[in-house]
Amino acid sequence: MGRLFRPIGRAFTSALLGLVHLAALALSPWRIGRLLRTVSLPRFHEHGLRTALTVLGIALGVAMLVSVVLVNRSILRSFADTLDDISGKADLEVTAAASFEEAALETVRAVPGVTHATPVVQETALMRLPQAPGERLLIIGVDFLGEDDEHFRRYDSTEMKAIKDDPIAFLNASTHVIVSRALADRFGLKLKDTLPLQTPTGVQSFQIWGFIEDEGVGRAFGGNVAVMYYQAMQVAFDKGTRIDRIDVAVDPAAGPDTIAARLRAALGPGYDAARPERRNTQVAQMLGGLNLALTMGSLVAILVGMFLIYNTMSISVVQRKRELGILRALGTTRRQILLLFTLEGGLLGCVGSALGVFLGLFLARGMLGVITASVNEIYLQVAATDVHVDPVLLLGSGVLGILGAVASAFIPAREATRVSAVETLRTGHAPKHVAPGLHRTDLLAVGLLLGAVLARSLPPVDGQPFGPYASTILILLAVALAMPRIIGLVHRALARPAERLFGVEARLANDNVPRDLRRATITSGALMVGVSLTVAFGCFLESFKVSTLTWVAQTVPADLFVTSGARFGGVKNIPMADTLRDDLAALPGVEEVDRIRLVNIVYRDLPIKLLSAGLEIFSKHSHMTFLQGDAETSVPAVQAGDVMVSENLARRFGLVVGDTLRLASPKGEKAYRLAGVILDYTSDQGTIIMDRATMIRDWDDARVDTYELYLTAGTNPEVVKREIEARWGEALNLYVLTARDFRGELEKVLDQTFAVMSALELVALIIAVLGVVNALLATVIDRIRELGVLRAIGMLRRQVRRMVMLEAGILGVSAVIGGLLAGLALAWVLTNDIFLAQSGWYIALLVPVLPMVQLTVAVIGVSTLAGWYPARAAARLVVSDALEYE
Amino acid sequence: MHRGMENPVQPGRPRGTVPAPLRYVSRRPVIDLERVSKTYGDGATRVEALVAVDLHIPAGQFVSIMGPSGSGKSTLLNLVSALDVPSDGRITIDGQDIGALDDDALTLFRRRKIGLIFQFFNLLPTLNATDNVLLPVMLERAVTPDDRARALAVLGDVGLARRAHHRVHELSGGEMQRVAIARALILEPRLILADEPTGNLDSATGRSILELLKKTARDHGTTVVMVTHDRTAAEAGDRLVLLRDGRLEGDQAVGPAAAGGA
């Protein structure tokens, strides 16, 4: 293996050094550039591996930032692009809480200042083509035969022009569609081909009547788009005479805001008129928490990268004191030394950031699929297939990496300026680095902790908990400052047991750790940051999982869940017409069937969920946790037309039982009395729960997202599941999950959602481990002579190897202790402040003991293994050379 | 090369005269170098550090090696202390051909048979005096109370009984070198090799260290080989070997041995 990796490692190191060379050459017209080339470059070469590891560390940090930000932007951009492509030149769009009667169109057209108005129906359907498994299609129903529609949208389609001239044949059936050229090309679809689609009433066969080129509407939703005549679509999708919105163009002289106010007044409560971009803002707000968490996670990766630069430059200053003395003696000014070392850090930062930007572009492509899948599962349907490359963003991330590197190099560089020429040249030895006054650091650590406590209580800005996020950074810094104390404690605690367990090598390793306390602090500090992130997210995820799964077990205790088009009802599934209930109830072993409908609505400008269930059945089986109200009074009230809300919605808007909630329903604004606040994890934005009868009455929506089946005692759910699948599975594209499947799938979705976060933790840990390798390589160089003596007086090569690896392991022990402390504090802030502010959910913090033990063992193990390469280098020293080394 | 010959390395000495080291004729050589050469590099960069050196040092002898810089002293010491292997020739130490040993065996051989003393003391700063002395024992096995008692006794022998628990940085240069000597003695090696042991000390301290080395050779019958630049220090031993350009230039009895032999 070694033979395979060595040339790869050398090639990699040489390539990186080549890049460092190029960057230095660019600076050669200046005096400092020449100094950099003649003084610094040979050092980079001399310590090629360390230079490469440092550059790699920065590159990984920058890559994570670039990829996360690019993916976040790409998802929002994809949504905005689709909106642009579909809404085109609309100045305003008229919407209601859900679909509304197209009669409103006449009211809109009659409003003074409205120049054009056209209806739009929109649905997402599941394609049932064998060559397109799981592919979704955005179908837009428009009045493309009317004059107004031309004002808003551009269709580059020969067939559509022909249809416009002679529409009779096209309008003859409700299943004629025009699809995008991209879709047709991708799945080999031809004119007059059949396109089977999953609709609320089951699978329907549509026929392709034309193609739209890859422009305007044709590129919406990643190209997975079809256009129908809107009235045909109303029939095909069982929408009666309802439409989803009206696109409006206004007289520029009047201005959109004035017309929007007129439209609202004309249409009355329940309708809204706003600029289309508002939907972008709502989506950005909906995804804000996820985006912020990912961005913070990637910034931590950069922070760990900064530790690495700081460490490398500190090591460099200590090892080059003699050289610095010579430079000072030859007349190099302190300012030049400061500039030289800062530039060295900046140079490493430049190369690392440049690599990171490219690496980030690749990572973003991989990450886009994962995050889009999570967004599709939890929030809304987007078709982000391409990474939107924003040069400003790439440049910004690169600059951030460089600035981080320069800032990290500045402190060691300032230290380099303090080297006395006379002293360094006279002694001939670099003086050992002693940790600066510990009391000052201790006080600072305590101060930062107090700051963290204060920052926790800062109110959110635009709904985002910036204070608690600042608190997490302060906690990390405080624990980083406490690392010398932790290292000291670990050193004392391990003194005897380590020697007893691993012999003299362990004793010497343990004694070596605090010898260069600052290096040990930085190295284990960086690792501590990685560990703390893992601990914090581990605890948070466990707490969230346990809370969610407990809630599911108590509140949603059905034996079988039946959905169409996706495993869960709510976002990705295709709502079903209520045709199955009686058939399901008639199956042997089925006691009761509840019907759940989950609708996206906007409440006080926040996109939330409106959930309806048969309260009689639901309350009989479910053990709802009431935070306000109780089952005895609230459930009958909800059955009578009141509503309940989830804990997070109540917290967001300060709702209490007895309040009135005004919701814009398709039948106009409706007022509902709040009868109870319950624990509910349906949506992180908030959920309103009403009885199914109320939803049918006020929303005119009898569709079903999930049938929840309760079986009689002793019935095997698997048998009923197979029966349902056999009877209706294929036709309705049903997913039938047992309670166990449901929990398993839910866990999978949660894990998938947090997978990117786990990847960020992993990268932070990898960067920190690179730091361990880096620091130990420096330690070996610093102690060459001592290693020579140990070998001379009889230390075997394997004993040397063990000693160096144990030193790495002991650094890992300190990092784990610091990481556990910081991680638990971070987990506390994450669950009680950040998550609470972003989701409105309070979850009890749980510490998963076994994974924490596994993490401890893994980190110490990996840290020990990180010492392998330096240990090997130490063991291979030529003893006689080492003894003469100075 | 004849095993029974007294001192075969007598450059410049007229045949028939009897050199002082013949006093040790009855003892088996502890160090036996047969036509040992050491070269570094190839072609134009080739350097002959030692050229066909024959040297035989019997047990209990205190031998000083002198020569100008680049004469091959350090190379000779590295070879004798099994830190390096010869390019040619054979080195036998205490009856063991060290060329036949692999790295682990060489290391164990050094640990058990050779005590090393360096110019810069080279003590571990993290250990106190006693633990520095015990380091070779620690490398060998777990330290027992007997080992600890022995370390204290050895420290007593070198005059540091009262400094046994002091850290390295609390000791003077002379004291550090005494600790280094105690460390070299703790496993009762057959051979002590010292590289400029007084080079970093003032002359009074240097003299006391030389006395200690002489006493060690005398009391324990340990062979001492010392490399030095200092003629006075060199004459503290029994025998002086002179090196120049990698070749033996002289080998003579010095000090009391010379007086006795003359």
PDB file of N, CA and C in Angstrom, chain B residues 28-101:
ATOM      1  N   ARG B  28      41.196 -10.129  27.403  1.00  0.00           N
ATOM      2  CA  ARG B  28      40.578 -10.254  26.088  1.00  0.00           C
ATOM      3  C   ARG B  28      40.142  -8.865  25.621  1.00  0.00           C
ATOM      4  N   PRO B  29      40.356  -8.505  24.359  1.00  0.00           N
ATOM      5  CA  PRO B  29      39.952  -7.157  23.915  1.00  0.00           C
ATOM      6  C   PRO B  29      38.430  -6.997  24.011  1.00  0.00           C
ATOM      7  N   VAL B  30      37.985  -5.868  24.538  1.00  0.00           N
ATOM      8  CA  VAL B  30      36.556  -5.552  24.554  1.00  0.00           C
ATOM      9  C   VAL B  30      36.170  -4.949  23.205  1.00  0.00           C
ATOM     10  N   ILE B  31      37.094  -4.153  22.677  1.00  0.00           N
ATOM     11  CA  ILE B  31      36.861  -3.575  21.352  1.00  0.00           C
ATOM     12  C   ILE B  31      37.938  -4.101  20.420  1.00  0.00           C
ATOM     13  N   ASP B  32      37.451  -4.607  19.281  1.00  0.00           N
ATOM     14  CA  ASP B  32      38.384  -5.197  18.343  1.00  0.00           C
ATOM     15  C   ASP B  32      38.033  -4.726  16.930  1.00  0.00           C
ATOM     16  N   LEU B  33      38.820  -3.808  16.388  1.00  0.00           N
ATOM     17  CA  LEU B  33      38.564  -3.303  15.036  1.00  0.00           C
ATOM     18  C   LEU B  33      39.578  -3.910  14.082  1.00  0.00           C
ATOM     19  N   GLU B  34      39.101  -4.566  13.048  1.00  0.00           N
ATOM     20  CA  GLU B  34      40.006  -5.174  12.077  1.00  0.00           C
ATOM     21  C   GLU B  34      39.825  -4.521  10.722  1.00  0.00           C
ATOM     22  N   ARG B  35      40.830  -3.760  10.328  1.00  0.00           N
ATOM     23  CA  ARG B  35      40.865  -3.081   9.022  1.00  0.00           C
ATOM     24  C   ARG B  35      39.519  -2.424   8.686  1.00  0.00           C
ATOM     25  N   VAL B  36      39.078  -1.615   9.646  1.00  0.00           N
ATOM     26  CA  VAL B  36      37.773  -0.971   9.504  1.00  0.00           C
ATOM     27  C   VAL B  36      37.892   0.309   8.667  1.00  0.00           C
ATOM     28  N   SER B  37      37.064   0.386   7.646  1.00  0.00           N
ATOM     29  CA  SER B  37      37.008   1.598   6.825  1.00  0.00           C
ATOM     30  C   SER B  37      35.569   2.116   6.812  1.00  0.00           C
ATOM     31  N   LYS B  38      35.451   3.414   6.670  1.00  0.00           N
ATOM     32  CA  LYS B  38      34.120   3.991   6.532  1.00  0.00           C
ATOM     33  C   LYS B  38      34.180   5.080   5.479  1.00  0.00           C
ATOM     34  N   THR B  39      33.357   4.945   4.461  1.00  0.00           N
ATOM     35  CA  THR B  39      33.301   5.992   3.422  1.00  0.00           C
ATOM     36  C   THR B  39      31.878   6.528   3.334  1.00  0.00           C
ATOM     37  N   TYR B  40      31.805   7.810   3.001  1.00  0.00           N
ATOM     38  CA  TYR B  40      30.505   8.431   2.785  1.00  0.00           C
ATOM     39  C   TYR B  40      30.457   8.937   1.346  1.00  0.00           C
ATOM     40  N   GLY B  41      29.274   8.880   0.731  1.00  0.00           N
ATOM     41  CA  GLY B  41      29.071   9.445  -0.601  1.00  0.00           C
ATOM     42  C   GLY B  41      29.701   8.586  -1.697  1.00  0.00           C
ATOM     43  N   ASP B  42      29.513   9.071  -2.939  1.00  0.00           N
ATOM     44  CA  ASP B  42      30.011   8.357  -4.107  1.00  0.00           C
ATOM     45  C   ASP B  42      30.733   9.319  -5.035  1.00  0.00           C
ATOM     46  N   GLY B  43      31.544   8.786  -5.887  1.00  0.00           N
ATOM     47  CA  GLY B  43      32.190   9.574  -6.940  1.00  0.00           C
ATOM     48  C   GLY B  43      32.925  10.771  -6.383  1.00  0.00           C
ATOM     49  N   ALA B  44      32.575  11.949  -6.920  1.00  0.00           N
ATOM     50  CA  ALA B  44      33.295  13.171  -6.533  1.00  0.00           C
ATOM     51  C   ALA B  44      33.043  13.543  -5.080  1.00  0.00           C
ATOM     52  N   THR B  45      31.898  13.108  -4.549  1.00  0.00           N
ATOM     53  CA  THR B  45      31.575  13.487  -3.165  1.00  0.00           C
ATOM     54  C   THR B  45      32.032  12.428  -2.154  1.00  0.00           C
ATOM     55  N   ARG B  46      32.767  11.432  -2.649  1.00  0.00           N
ATOM     56  CA  ARG B  46      33.201  10.340  -1.768  1.00  0.00           C
ATOM     57  C   ARG B  46      34.203  10.864  -0.738  1.00  0.00           C
ATOM     58  N   VAL B  47      33.910  10.533   0.523  1.00  0.00           N
ATOM     59  CA  VAL B  47      34.816  10.937   1.606  1.00  0.00           C
ATOM     60  C   VAL B  47      35.217   9.685   2.375  1.00  0.00           C
ATOM     61  N   GLU B  48      36.524   9.509   2.555  1.00  0.00           N
ATOM     62  CA  GLU B  48      36.987   8.355   3.338  1.00  0.00           C
ATOM     63  C   GLU B  48      37.191   8.822   4.767  1.00  0.00           C
ATOM     64  N   ALA B  49      36.232   8.529   5.619  1.00  0.00           N
ATOM     65  CA  ALA B  49      36.302   9.010   7.001  1.00  0.00           C
ATOM     66  C   ALA B  49      37.261   8.164   7.835  1.00  0.00           C
ATOM     67  N   LEU B  50      37.296   6.876   7.577  1.00  0.00           N
ATOM     68  CA  LEU B  50      38.262   5.980   8.252  1.00  0.00           C
ATOM     69  C   LEU B  50      38.851   5.040   7.214  1.00  0.00           C
ATOM     70  N   VAL B  51      40.158   4.799   7.341  1.00  0.00           N
ATOM     71  CA  VAL B  51      40.815   3.950   6.340  1.00  0.00           C
ATOM     72  C   VAL B  51      41.562   2.811   7.048  1.00  0.00           C
ATOM     73  N   ALA B  52      41.075   1.608   6.851  1.00  0.00           N
ATOM     74  CA  ALA B  52      41.720   0.376   7.334  1.00  0.00           C
ATOM     75  C   ALA B  52      42.295   0.506   8.739  1.00  0.00           C
ATOM     76  N   VAL B  53      41.435   0.856   9.651  1.00  0.00           N
ATOM     77  CA  VAL B  53      41.896   1.059  11.038  1.00  0.00           C
ATOM     78  C   VAL B  53      41.852  -0.269  11.792  1.00  0.00           C
ATOM     79  N   ASP B  54      42.943  -0.585  12.433  1.00  0.00           N
ATOM     80  CA  ASP B  54      43.002  -1.729  13.353  1.00  0.00           C
ATOM     81  C   ASP B  54      43.171  -1.173  14.748  1.00  0.00           C
ATOM     82  N   LEU B  55      42.320  -1.607  15.642  1.00  0.00           N
ATOM     83  CA  LEU B  55      42.422  -1.096  17.009  1.00  0.00           C
ATOM     84  C   LEU B  55      41.877  -2.157  17.961  1.00  0.00           C
ATOM     85  N   HIS B  56      42.602  -2.362  19.028  1.00  0.00           N
ATOM     86  CA  HIS B  56      42.195  -3.398  20.004  1.00  0.00           C
ATOM     87  C   HIS B  56      42.274  -2.771  21.372  1.00  0.00           C
ATOM     88  N   ILE B  57      41.170  -2.778  22.073  1.00  0.00           N
ATOM     89  CA  ILE B  57      41.149  -2.161  23.405  1.00  0.00           C
ATOM     90  C   ILE B  57      40.715  -3.208  24.412  1.00  0.00           C
ATOM     91  N   PRO B  58      41.585  -3.501  25.343  1.00  0.00           N
ATOM     92  CA  PRO B  58      41.252  -4.528  26.334  1.00  0.00           C
ATOM     93  C   PRO B  58      40.329  -3.982  27.420  1.00  0.00           C
ATOM     94  N   ALA B  59      39.801  -4.895  28.197  1.00  0.00           N
ATOM     95  CA  ALA B  59      38.868  -4.526  29.268  1.00  0.00           C
ATOM     96  C   ALA B  59      39.566  -3.664  30.311  1.00  0.00           C
ATOM     97  N   GLY B  60      38.823  -2.717  30.854  1.00  0.00           N
ATOM     98  CA  GLY B  60      39.314  -1.898  31.949  1.00  0.00           C
ATOM     99  C   GLY B  60      40.211  -0.759  31.537  1.00  0.00           C
ATOM    100  N   GLN B  61      40.513  -0.639  30.277  1.00  0.00           N
ATOM    101  CA  GLN B  61      41.414   0.417  29.827  1.00  0.00           C
ATOM    102  C   GLN B  61      40.638   1.722  29.584  1.00  0.00           C
ATOM    103  N   PHE B  62      41.272   2.837  29.881  1.00  0.00           N
ATOM    104  CA  PHE B  62      40.700   4.166  29.638  1.00  0.00           C
ATOM    105  C   PHE B  62      41.481   4.748  28.457  1.00  0.00           C
ATOM    106  N   VAL B  63      40.816   4.749  27.290  1.00  0.00           N
ATOM    107  CA  VAL B  63      41.497   5.171  26.065  1.00  0.00           C
ATOM    108  C   VAL B  63      40.970   6.527  25.610  1.00  0.00           C
ATOM    109  N   SER B  64      41.880   7.431  25.339  1.00  0.00           N
ATOM    110  CA  SER B  64      41.483   8.727  24.775  1.00  0.00           C
ATOM    111  C   SER B  64      41.784   8.716  23.286  1.00  0.00           C
ATOM    112  N   ILE B  65      40.838   9.277  22.509  1.00  0.00           N
ATOM    113  CA  ILE B  65      41.070   9.382  21.070  1.00  0.00           C
ATOM    114  C   ILE B  65      41.140  10.857  20.726  1.00  0.00           C
ATOM    115  N   MET B  66      42.229  11.245  20.097  1.00  0.00           N
ATOM    116  CA  MET B  66      42.417  12.656  19.739  1.00  0.00           C
ATOM    117  C   MET B  66      42.669  12.785  18.247  1.00  0.00           C
ATOM    118  N   GLY B  67      42.464  13.968  17.776  1.00  0.00           N
ATOM    119  CA  GLY B  67      42.747  14.237  16.372  1.00  0.00           C
ATOM    120  C   GLY B  67      42.097  15.544  15.988  1.00  0.00           C
ATOM    121  N   PRO B  68      42.573  16.166  14.931  1.00  0.00           N
ATOM    122  CA  PRO B  68      41.949  17.428  14.493  1.00  0.00           C
ATOM    123  C   PRO B  68      40.551  17.177  13.923  1.00  0.00           C
ATOM    124  N   SER B  69      39.829  18.263  13.691  1.00  0.00           N
ATOM    125  CA  SER B  69      38.495  18.129  13.090  1.00  0.00           C
ATOM    126  C   SER B  69      38.613  17.402  11.761  1.00  0.00           C
ATOM    127  N   GLY B  70      37.693  16.472  11.514  1.00  0.00           N
ATOM    128  CA  GLY B  70      37.686  15.739  10.251  1.00  0.00           C
ATOM    129  C   GLY B  70      38.652  14.576  10.250  1.00  0.00           C
ATOM    130  N   SER B  71      39.240  14.272  11.394  1.00  0.00           N
ATOM    131  CA  SER B  71      40.216  13.171  11.426  1.00  0.00           C
ATOM    132  C   SER B  71      39.534  11.806  11.498  1.00  0.00           C
ATOM    133  N   GLY B  72      38.228  11.795  11.836  1.00  0.00           N
ATOM    134  CA  GLY B  72      37.513  10.512  11.895  1.00  0.00           C
ATOM    135  C   GLY B  72      37.181  10.080  13.311  1.00  0.00           C
ATOM    136  N   LYS B  73      37.410  10.977  14.302  1.00  0.00           N
ATOM    137  CA  LYS B  73      37.133  10.602  15.703  1.00  0.00           C
ATOM    138  C   LYS B  73      35.665  10.215  15.902  1.00  0.00           C
ATOM    139  N   SER B  74      34.794  11.129  15.448  1.00  0.00           N
ATOM    140  CA  SER B  74      33.359  10.886  15.670  1.00  0.00           C
ATOM    141  C   SER B  74      32.908   9.649  14.919  1.00  0.00           C
ATOM    142  N   THR B  75      33.459   9.472  13.702  1.00  0.00           N
ATOM    143  CA  THR B  75      33.092   8.279  12.928  1.00  0.00           C
ATOM    144  C   THR B  75      33.504   7.028  13.679  1.00  0.00           C
ATOM    145  N   LEU B  76      34.707   7.064  14.226  1.00  0.00           N
ATOM    146  CA  LEU B  76      35.208   5.917  14.985  1.00  0.00           C
ATOM    147  C   LEU B  76      34.297   5.640  16.183  1.00  0.00           C
ATOM    148  N   LEU B  77      33.948   6.729  16.880  1.00  0.00           N
ATOM    149  CA  LEU B  77      33.099   6.563  18.062  1.00  0.00           C
ATOM    150  C   LEU B  77      31.722   6.014  17.671  1.00  0.00           C
ATOM    151  N   ASN B  78      31.163   6.552  16.549  1.00  0.00           N
ATOM    152  CA  ASN B  78      29.858   6.059  16.098  1.00  0.00           C
ATOM    153  C   ASN B  78      29.911   4.572  15.771  1.00  0.00           C
ATOM    154  N   LEU B  79      31.049   4.145  15.170  1.00  0.00           N
ATOM    155  CA  LEU B  79      31.173   2.727  14.807  1.00  0.00           C
ATOM    156  C   LEU B  79      31.304   1.860  16.054  1.00  0.00           C
ATOM    157  N   VAL B  80      32.128   2.346  16.973  1.00  0.00           N
ATOM    158  CA  VAL B  80      32.373   1.553  18.189  1.00  0.00           C
ATOM    159  C   VAL B  80      31.101   1.498  19.044  1.00  0.00           C
ATOM    160  N   SER B  81      30.315   2.593  18.988  1.00  0.00           N
ATOM    161  CA  SER B  81      29.101   2.576  19.811  1.00  0.00           C
ATOM    162  C   SER B  81      27.916   1.951  19.068  1.00  0.00           C
ATOM    163  N   ALA B  82      28.203   1.291  17.953  1.00  0.00           N
ATOM    164  CA  ALA B  82      27.179   0.554  17.202  1.00  0.00           C
ATOM    165  C   ALA B  82      26.062   1.464  16.701  1.00  0.00           C
ATOM    166  N   LEU B  83      26.398   2.745  16.521  1.00  0.00           N
ATOM    167  CA  LEU B  83      25.419   3.673  15.948  1.00  0.00           C
ATOM    168  C   LEU B  83      25.506   3.652  14.429  1.00  0.00           C
ATOM    169  N   ASP B  84      26.614   3.148  13.928  1.00  0.00           N
ATOM    170  CA  ASP B  84      26.835   3.128  12.493  1.00  0.00           C
ATOM    171  C   ASP B  84      27.559   1.825  12.156  1.00  0.00           C
ATOM    172  N   VAL B  85      27.511   1.448  10.899  1.00  0.00           N
ATOM    173  CA  VAL B  85      28.200   0.197  10.516  1.00  0.00           C
ATOM    174  C   VAL B  85      29.336   0.527   9.544  1.00  0.00           C
ATOM    175  N   PRO B  86      30.424  -0.249   9.598  1.00  0.00           N
ATOM    176  CA  PRO B  86      31.567   0.068   8.742  1.00  0.00           C
ATOM    177  C   PRO B  86      31.291  -0.260   7.275  1.00  0.00           C
ATOM    178  N   SER B  87      32.010   0.442   6.379  1.00  0.00           N
ATOM    179  CA  SER B  87      31.900   0.113   4.949  1.00  0.00           C
ATOM    180  C   SER B  87      32.722  -1.135   4.654  1.00  0.00           C
ATOM    181  N   ASP B  88      33.736  -1.308   5.456  1.00  0.00           N
ATOM    182  CA  ASP B  88      34.612  -2.466   5.246  1.00  0.00           C
ATOM    183  C   ASP B  88      35.255  -2.836   6.577  1.00  0.00           C
ATOM    184  N   GLY B  89      35.709  -4.074   6.716  1.00  0.00           N
ATOM    185  CA  GLY B  89      36.356  -4.494   7.954  1.00  0.00           C
ATOM    186  C   GLY B  89      35.353  -5.056   8.941  1.00  0.00           C
ATOM    187  N   ARG B  90      35.888  -5.371  10.146  1.00  0.00           N
ATOM    188  CA  ARG B  90      35.026  -6.039  11.122  1.00  0.00           C
ATOM    189  C   ARG B  90      35.204  -5.395  12.485  1.00  0.00           C
ATOM    190  N   ILE B  91      34.092  -5.212  13.168  1.00  0.00           N
ATOM    191  CA  ILE B  91      34.160  -4.655  14.525  1.00  0.00           C
ATOM    192  C   ILE B  91      33.558  -5.682  15.473  1.00  0.00           C
ATOM    193  N   THR B  92      34.361  -6.047  16.459  1.00  0.00           N
ATOM    194  CA  THR B  92      33.860  -6.965  17.472  1.00  0.00           C
ATOM    195  C   THR B  92      33.885  -6.237  18.812  1.00  0.00           C
ATOM    196  N   ILE B  93      32.759  -6.239  19.461  1.00  0.00           N
ATOM    197  CA  ILE B  93      32.693  -5.595  20.778  1.00  0.00           C
ATOM    198  C   ILE B  93      32.213  -6.634  21.775  1.00  0.00           C
ATOM    199  N   ASP B  94      33.007  -6.808  22.794  1.00  0.00           N
ATOM    200  CA  ASP B  94      32.734  -7.809  23.830  1.00  0.00           C
ATOM    201  C   ASP B  94      32.404  -9.158  23.188  1.00  0.00           C
ATOM    202  N   GLY B  95      33.180  -9.503  22.174  1.00  0.00           N
ATOM    203  CA  GLY B  95      33.042 -10.794  21.530  1.00  0.00           C
ATOM    204  C   GLY B  95      31.938 -10.866  20.481  1.00  0.00           C
ATOM    205  N   GLN B  96      31.209  -9.783  20.273  1.00  0.00           N
ATOM    206  CA  GLN B  96      30.087  -9.810  19.325  1.00  0.00           C
ATOM    207  C   GLN B  96      30.450  -9.043  18.058  1.00  0.00           C
ATOM    208  N   ASP B  97      30.345  -9.724  16.931  1.00  0.00           N
ATOM    209  CA  ASP B  97      30.566  -9.044  15.654  1.00  0.00           C
ATOM    210  C   ASP B  97      29.330  -8.174  15.386  1.00  0.00           C
ATOM    211  N   ILE B  98      29.474  -6.883  15.505  1.00  0.00           N
ATOM    212  CA  ILE B  98      28.274  -6.043  15.422  1.00  0.00           C
ATOM    213  C   ILE B  98      27.754  -5.912  13.993  1.00  0.00           C
ATOM    214  N   GLY B  99      28.584  -6.256  13.031  1.00  0.00           N
ATOM    215  CA  GLY B  99      28.139  -6.223  11.631  1.00  0.00           C
ATOM    216  C   GLY B  99      27.079  -7.267  11.363  1.00  0.00           C
ATOM    217  N   ALA B 100      26.990  -8.268  12.260  1.00  0.00           N
ATOM    218  CA  ALA B 100      26.033  -9.357  12.042  1.00  0.00           C
ATOM    219  C   ALA B 100      24.675  -9.054  12.675  1.00  0.00           C
ATOM    220  N   LEU B 101      24.561  -7.875  13.287  1.00  0.00           N
ATOM    221  CA  LEU B 101      23.319  -7.591  14.022  1.00  0.00           C
ATOM    222  C   LEU B 101      22.401  -6.680  13.209  1.00  0.00           C
TER     223      LEU B 101
END
